[in-house]
Short mmCIF file of C-alpha atoms in Angstrom, two decimals:
data_model
loop_
_atom_site.label_atom_id
_atom_site.label_comp_id
_atom_site.label_asym_id
_atom_site.label_seq_id
_atom_site.Cartn_x
_atom_site.Cartn_y
_atom_site.Cartn_z
CA MET D 181 69.16 -45.85 -16.06
CA ASP D 182 69.07 -45.32 -19.85
CA GLN D 183 71.63 -43.35 -21.85
CA ASP D 184 69.60 -40.12 -21.99
CA ALA D 185 69.07 -40.15 -18.24
CA GLN D 186 72.78 -40.71 -17.71
CA LYS D 187 73.58 -37.67 -19.87
CA LEU D 188 71.14 -35.50 -17.93
CA THR D 189 72.46 -36.72 -14.59
CA SER D 190 76.02 -36.03 -15.68
CA ALA D 191 75.13 -32.54 -16.92
CA LEU D 192 73.44 -31.54 -13.65
CA ALA D 193 75.76 -33.37 -11.26
CA ASP D 194 78.00 -30.29 -11.08
CA PRO D 195 76.52 -27.98 -8.37
CA THR D 196 77.36 -24.79 -10.25
CA ARG D 197 75.86 -26.08 -13.48
CA PHE D 198 72.71 -27.18 -11.65
CA SER D 199 72.38 -23.70 -10.12
CA ILE D 200 72.89 -22.14 -13.56
CA TYR D 201 70.15 -24.38 -14.96
CA GLN D 202 67.80 -23.21 -12.19
CA PHE D 203 68.80 -19.58 -12.79
CA VAL D 204 67.89 -19.83 -16.48
CA ALA D 205 64.74 -21.85 -15.77
CA TYR D 206 63.38 -19.28 -13.34
CA SER D 207 64.31 -16.22 -15.38
CA LYS D 208 61.48 -14.33 -17.06
CA GLU D 209 63.75 -13.34 -19.96
CA PRO D 210 66.38 -15.23 -22.01
CA ILE D 211 69.82 -15.27 -20.38
CA THR D 212 73.20 -14.41 -21.90
CA VAL D 213 76.63 -15.77 -21.03
CA GLN D 214 77.45 -12.45 -19.38
CA ASP D 215 74.29 -12.62 -17.27
CA VAL D 216 75.43 -15.97 -15.89
CA ALA D 217 79.00 -14.78 -15.40
CA ASP D 218 77.83 -11.73 -13.45
CA HIS D 219 75.27 -13.61 -11.34
CA PHE D 220 77.62 -16.41 -10.30
CA ALA D 221 80.84 -14.37 -10.25
CA ILE D 222 82.59 -16.66 -12.74
CA HIS D 223 84.55 -16.01 -15.94
CA PRO D 224 82.39 -15.73 -19.09
CA ASN D 225 84.31 -18.63 -20.67
CA VAL D 226 83.37 -20.85 -17.72
CA ALA D 227 79.77 -19.69 -17.94
CA ARG D 228 79.73 -20.47 -21.67
CA LEU D 229 81.03 -24.01 -21.06
CA HIS D 230 78.29 -24.71 -18.52
CA LEU D 231 75.57 -23.31 -20.79
CA THR D 232 76.86 -25.27 -23.78
CA LYS D 233 76.82 -28.48 -21.75
CA LEU D 234 73.19 -27.84 -20.75
CA GLU D 235 72.30 -27.07 -24.36
CA ASP D 236 74.00 -30.27 -25.55
CA VAL D 237 71.64 -32.41 -23.46
CA ASN D 238 68.60 -30.34 -24.53
CA LEU D 239 67.92 -28.86 -21.11
CA LEU D 240 68.40 -25.37 -22.58
CA THR D 241 67.83 -23.93 -26.00
CA ALA D 242 69.79 -21.02 -27.50
CA VAL D 243 69.27 -18.54 -30.30
CA SER D 244 71.37 -15.69 -31.63
CA ASP D 245 70.53 -12.19 -30.43
CA LYS D 246 69.05 -10.39 -33.43
CA SER D 247 68.85 -6.99 -31.77
CA GLY D 248 71.06 -5.50 -34.45
CA LYS D 249 73.81 -4.39 -32.07
CA GLY D 250 77.36 -4.37 -33.34
CA GLY D 251 80.11 -6.76 -32.35
CA ARG D 252 79.95 -10.50 -31.79
CA PRO D 253 76.27 -11.63 -31.57
CA SER D 254 75.23 -12.94 -28.17
CA ARG D 255 73.56 -16.26 -27.55
CA LEU D 256 70.26 -16.08 -25.67
CA TYR D 257 69.57 -19.11 -23.49
CA SER D 258 66.18 -20.22 -22.22
CA LEU D 259 64.56 -23.35 -20.85
CA SER D 260 64.02 -26.10 -23.40
CA GLU D 261 60.51 -27.32 -24.07
CA GLN D 262 61.73 -30.78 -23.14
CA VAL D 263 60.09 -31.82 -19.89
CA VAL D 264 62.48 -33.57 -17.54
CA SER D 265 61.89 -35.11 -14.14
CA LEU D 266 65.11 -35.67 -12.22
CA GLN D 267 66.00 -36.63 -8.68
CA PHE D 268 69.50 -36.38 -7.15
CA PRO D 269 69.99 -38.98 -5.77
CA PRO D 270 66.95 -40.97 -7.02
CA ARG D 271 64.83 -40.73 -3.88
CA ASP D 272 61.53 -39.00 -3.18
CA TYR D 273 62.72 -36.23 -0.87
CA GLN D 274 59.33 -34.52 -1.06
CA LEU D 275 57.71 -37.64 0.39
CA LEU D 276 60.33 -37.81 3.13
CA ALA D 277 59.77 -34.14 3.93
CA ASP D 278 56.00 -34.69 4.12
CA ILE D 279 56.43 -37.64 6.47
CA ALA D 280 58.83 -35.71 8.70
CA ILE D 281 56.50 -32.70 8.85
CA GLU D 282 53.43 -34.81 9.54
CA SER D 283 55.28 -36.74 12.26
CA LEU D 284 56.30 -33.54 14.03
CA LEU D 285 52.84 -32.00 13.76
CA SER D 286 51.27 -35.13 15.24
CA LEU D 287 52.99 -34.15 18.51
CA GLY D 288 50.83 -31.03 18.81
CA GLU D 289 52.18 -27.64 19.88
CA ALA D 290 55.58 -29.05 20.84
CA GLY D 291 55.96 -30.62 17.40
CA GLU D 292 54.94 -27.42 15.63
CA ALA D 293 57.47 -25.44 17.67
CA ALA D 294 60.15 -28.01 16.77
CA LEU D 295 59.25 -27.71 13.07
CA ILE D 296 59.62 -23.93 13.14
CA HIS D 297 62.91 -24.21 15.03
CA MET D 298 64.13 -26.74 12.45
CA GLY D 299 63.29 -24.32 9.62
CA HIS D 300 65.28 -21.53 11.23
CA ARG D 301 68.25 -23.83 11.83
CA ILE D 302 68.24 -25.10 8.24
CA GLY D 303 68.16 -21.55 6.87
CA THR D 304 70.99 -20.48 9.17
CA GLU D 305 73.19 -23.46 8.31
CA MET D 306 72.61 -23.06 4.57
CA ALA D 307 73.59 -19.39 4.79
CA LYS D 308 76.72 -20.13 6.84
CA ARG D 309 77.90 -22.74 4.32
CA ALA D 310 77.23 -20.36 1.42
CA ILE D 311 79.26 -17.62 3.11
CA VAL D 312 82.23 -19.96 3.61
CA GLN D 313 82.06 -21.18 0.01
CA SER D 314 81.90 -17.63 -1.36
CA GLY D 315 84.69 -16.30 0.84
CA LEU D 316 82.53 -13.30 1.76
CA ASN D 317 83.67 -11.19 4.72
CA LEU D 318 80.46 -10.09 6.42
CA GLN D 319 82.27 -7.34 8.30
CA THR D 320 83.41 -5.54 5.16
CA ALA D 321 80.83 -6.69 2.58
CA THR D 322 78.42 -4.14 1.14
CA LEU D 323 74.66 -4.57 1.31
CA GLU D 324 74.63 -5.21 -2.44
CA GLU D 325 77.15 -8.04 -2.05
CA LYS D 326 75.10 -9.60 0.75
CA LEU D 327 71.86 -9.34 -1.20
CA HIS D 328 73.52 -10.85 -4.25
CA LEU D 329 74.51 -13.93 -2.24
CA ILE D 330 71.12 -14.15 -0.53
CA HIS D 331 69.46 -14.10 -3.95
CA ARG D 332 71.87 -16.71 -5.25
CA LEU D 333 71.25 -18.98 -2.26
CA VAL D 334 67.46 -18.71 -2.48
CA VAL D 335 67.53 -19.33 -6.25
CA ALA D 336 69.35 -22.59 -5.51
CA GLN D 337 66.40 -23.60 -3.31
CA GLY D 338 64.02 -23.26 -6.26
CA LEU D 339 62.09 -20.32 -4.80
CA ARG D 340 62.37 -17.86 -7.75
CA PRO D 341 63.07 -14.81 -5.57
CA ASP D 342 63.06 -11.06 -6.19
CA ILE D 343 64.82 -8.65 -3.81
CA GLU D 344 64.32 -4.90 -4.05
CA LYS D 345 65.75 -2.08 -1.96
CA LEU D 346 63.15 0.48 -0.92
CA GLU D 347 63.76 4.19 -0.37
CA ASP D 348 63.17 3.96 3.40
CA GLY D 349 65.99 1.45 3.84
CA LYS D 350 63.69 -1.55 3.98
CA LEU D 351 63.82 -4.46 1.56
CA ARG D 352 61.01 -6.03 -0.41
CA PHE D 353 61.48 -9.77 -0.81
CA ARG D 354 59.25 -11.85 -3.05
CA VAL D 355 59.08 -15.64 -3.48
CA ASN D 356 57.45 -16.68 -6.76
CA ASN D 357 57.57 -20.45 -6.22
CA CYS D 358 57.00 -22.45 -3.03
CA THR D 359 58.76 -25.80 -2.78
CA PHE D 360 56.47 -26.69 0.12
CA SER D 361 53.21 -25.81 -1.67
CA ASP D 362 51.66 -29.29 -1.56
CA THR D 363 52.44 -29.79 2.11
CA ALA D 364 51.36 -26.23 2.90
CA LYS D 365 47.88 -27.00 1.57
CA LYS D 366 47.54 -29.67 4.26
CA TYR D 367 49.12 -27.68 7.10
CA PRO D 368 49.08 -24.02 5.99
CA SER D 369 49.85 -22.36 9.31
CA ALA D 370 52.67 -24.65 10.48
CA VAL D 371 54.39 -25.07 7.11
CA CYS D 372 54.28 -21.34 6.31
CA GLN D 373 55.73 -20.54 9.73
CA MET D 374 58.48 -23.11 9.15
CA HIS D 375 59.26 -21.65 5.72
CA ASN D 376 59.28 -18.12 7.08
CA ALA D 377 61.67 -19.26 9.83
CA LEU D 378 63.97 -20.74 7.17
CA LEU D 379 64.04 -17.42 5.32
CA MET D 380 64.54 -15.59 8.62
CA GLY D 381 67.60 -17.75 9.31
CA ILE D 382 69.08 -16.84 5.93
CA PHE D 383 68.49 -13.09 6.22
CA GLU D 384 69.65 -12.92 9.86
CA THR D 385 72.90 -14.68 9.03
CA TYR D 386 73.75 -12.10 6.37
CA LEU D 387 72.14 -8.93 7.75
CA GLY D 388 72.06 -9.38 11.55
CA ASN D 389 69.08 -8.23 13.60
CA ILE D 390 66.06 -7.93 11.30
CA GLU D 391 62.29 -8.28 11.17
CA LEU D 392 60.84 -10.40 8.38
CA ARG D 393 57.24 -9.30 7.89
CA GLU D 394 54.96 -11.40 5.71
CA ASP D 395 52.68 -9.15 3.64
CA ASP D 396 51.06 -11.63 1.23
CA SER D 397 51.08 -15.39 0.79
CA MET D 398 50.41 -17.83 -2.03
CA ILE D 399 48.48 -20.02 0.39
CA ARG D 400 46.01 -17.13 0.72
CA GLY D 401 45.57 -16.87 -3.03
CA CYS D 402 48.32 -14.41 -3.96
CA LYS D 403 50.61 -15.05 -6.92
CA SER D 404 53.69 -14.79 -4.68
CA CYS D 405 54.72 -14.70 -1.05
CA ASN D 406 55.74 -11.11 -0.32
CA TYR D 407 57.83 -9.93 2.60
CA THR D 408 59.20 -6.69 3.99
CA VAL D 409 62.65 -6.98 5.56
CA ILE D 410 63.37 -4.33 8.21
CA GLN D 411 66.97 -3.93 9.37
CA PHE D 412 67.80 -2.67 12.86
#
């Protein structure tokens, strides 16, 4: 591994910093230190250190906010034009995932059922670990607190999510990037069901008994996968 790769690996080895990098990368607008501090519930000074580290290795670029507002000018962070391909650790997990999915689907209906069950279990376990790490008390947490952590968890999976509360108490959930897109092209029905089950596991863990209704899908030509979440 050359020196530049070592610097990049070191910068993204910290889980929080890697999540911050993803947060900035998937944002439609430049991000401030306060944006990061609020999203990850960390002190602004800690957020600034992480952002500076990412800027130092050219993963992010920053400019001063020239909005003309008074006080100390903010730094606006966005994704650098530098294209980087990184794997942690250096293995092709996408290839492994494809092989695992194809192996299960070769077993027919039983394999497809196992794949969907696996997706639900993965989503549930990810959500449980995130709850423990955050210290969230599900019994006393507000809906806003739960949705904040759901959003944070799904961002970490590279899905570029949007969550919106609707007036009728339902939720609109949108995924703007599919990490299974290549595999889904080969096995659209099974892979989409598995991915939906993963999301179902996440939402159920935080919100209890729900229905996750798929309204639109990227595999059917839409720009995003759109869901309605109905709480019971």
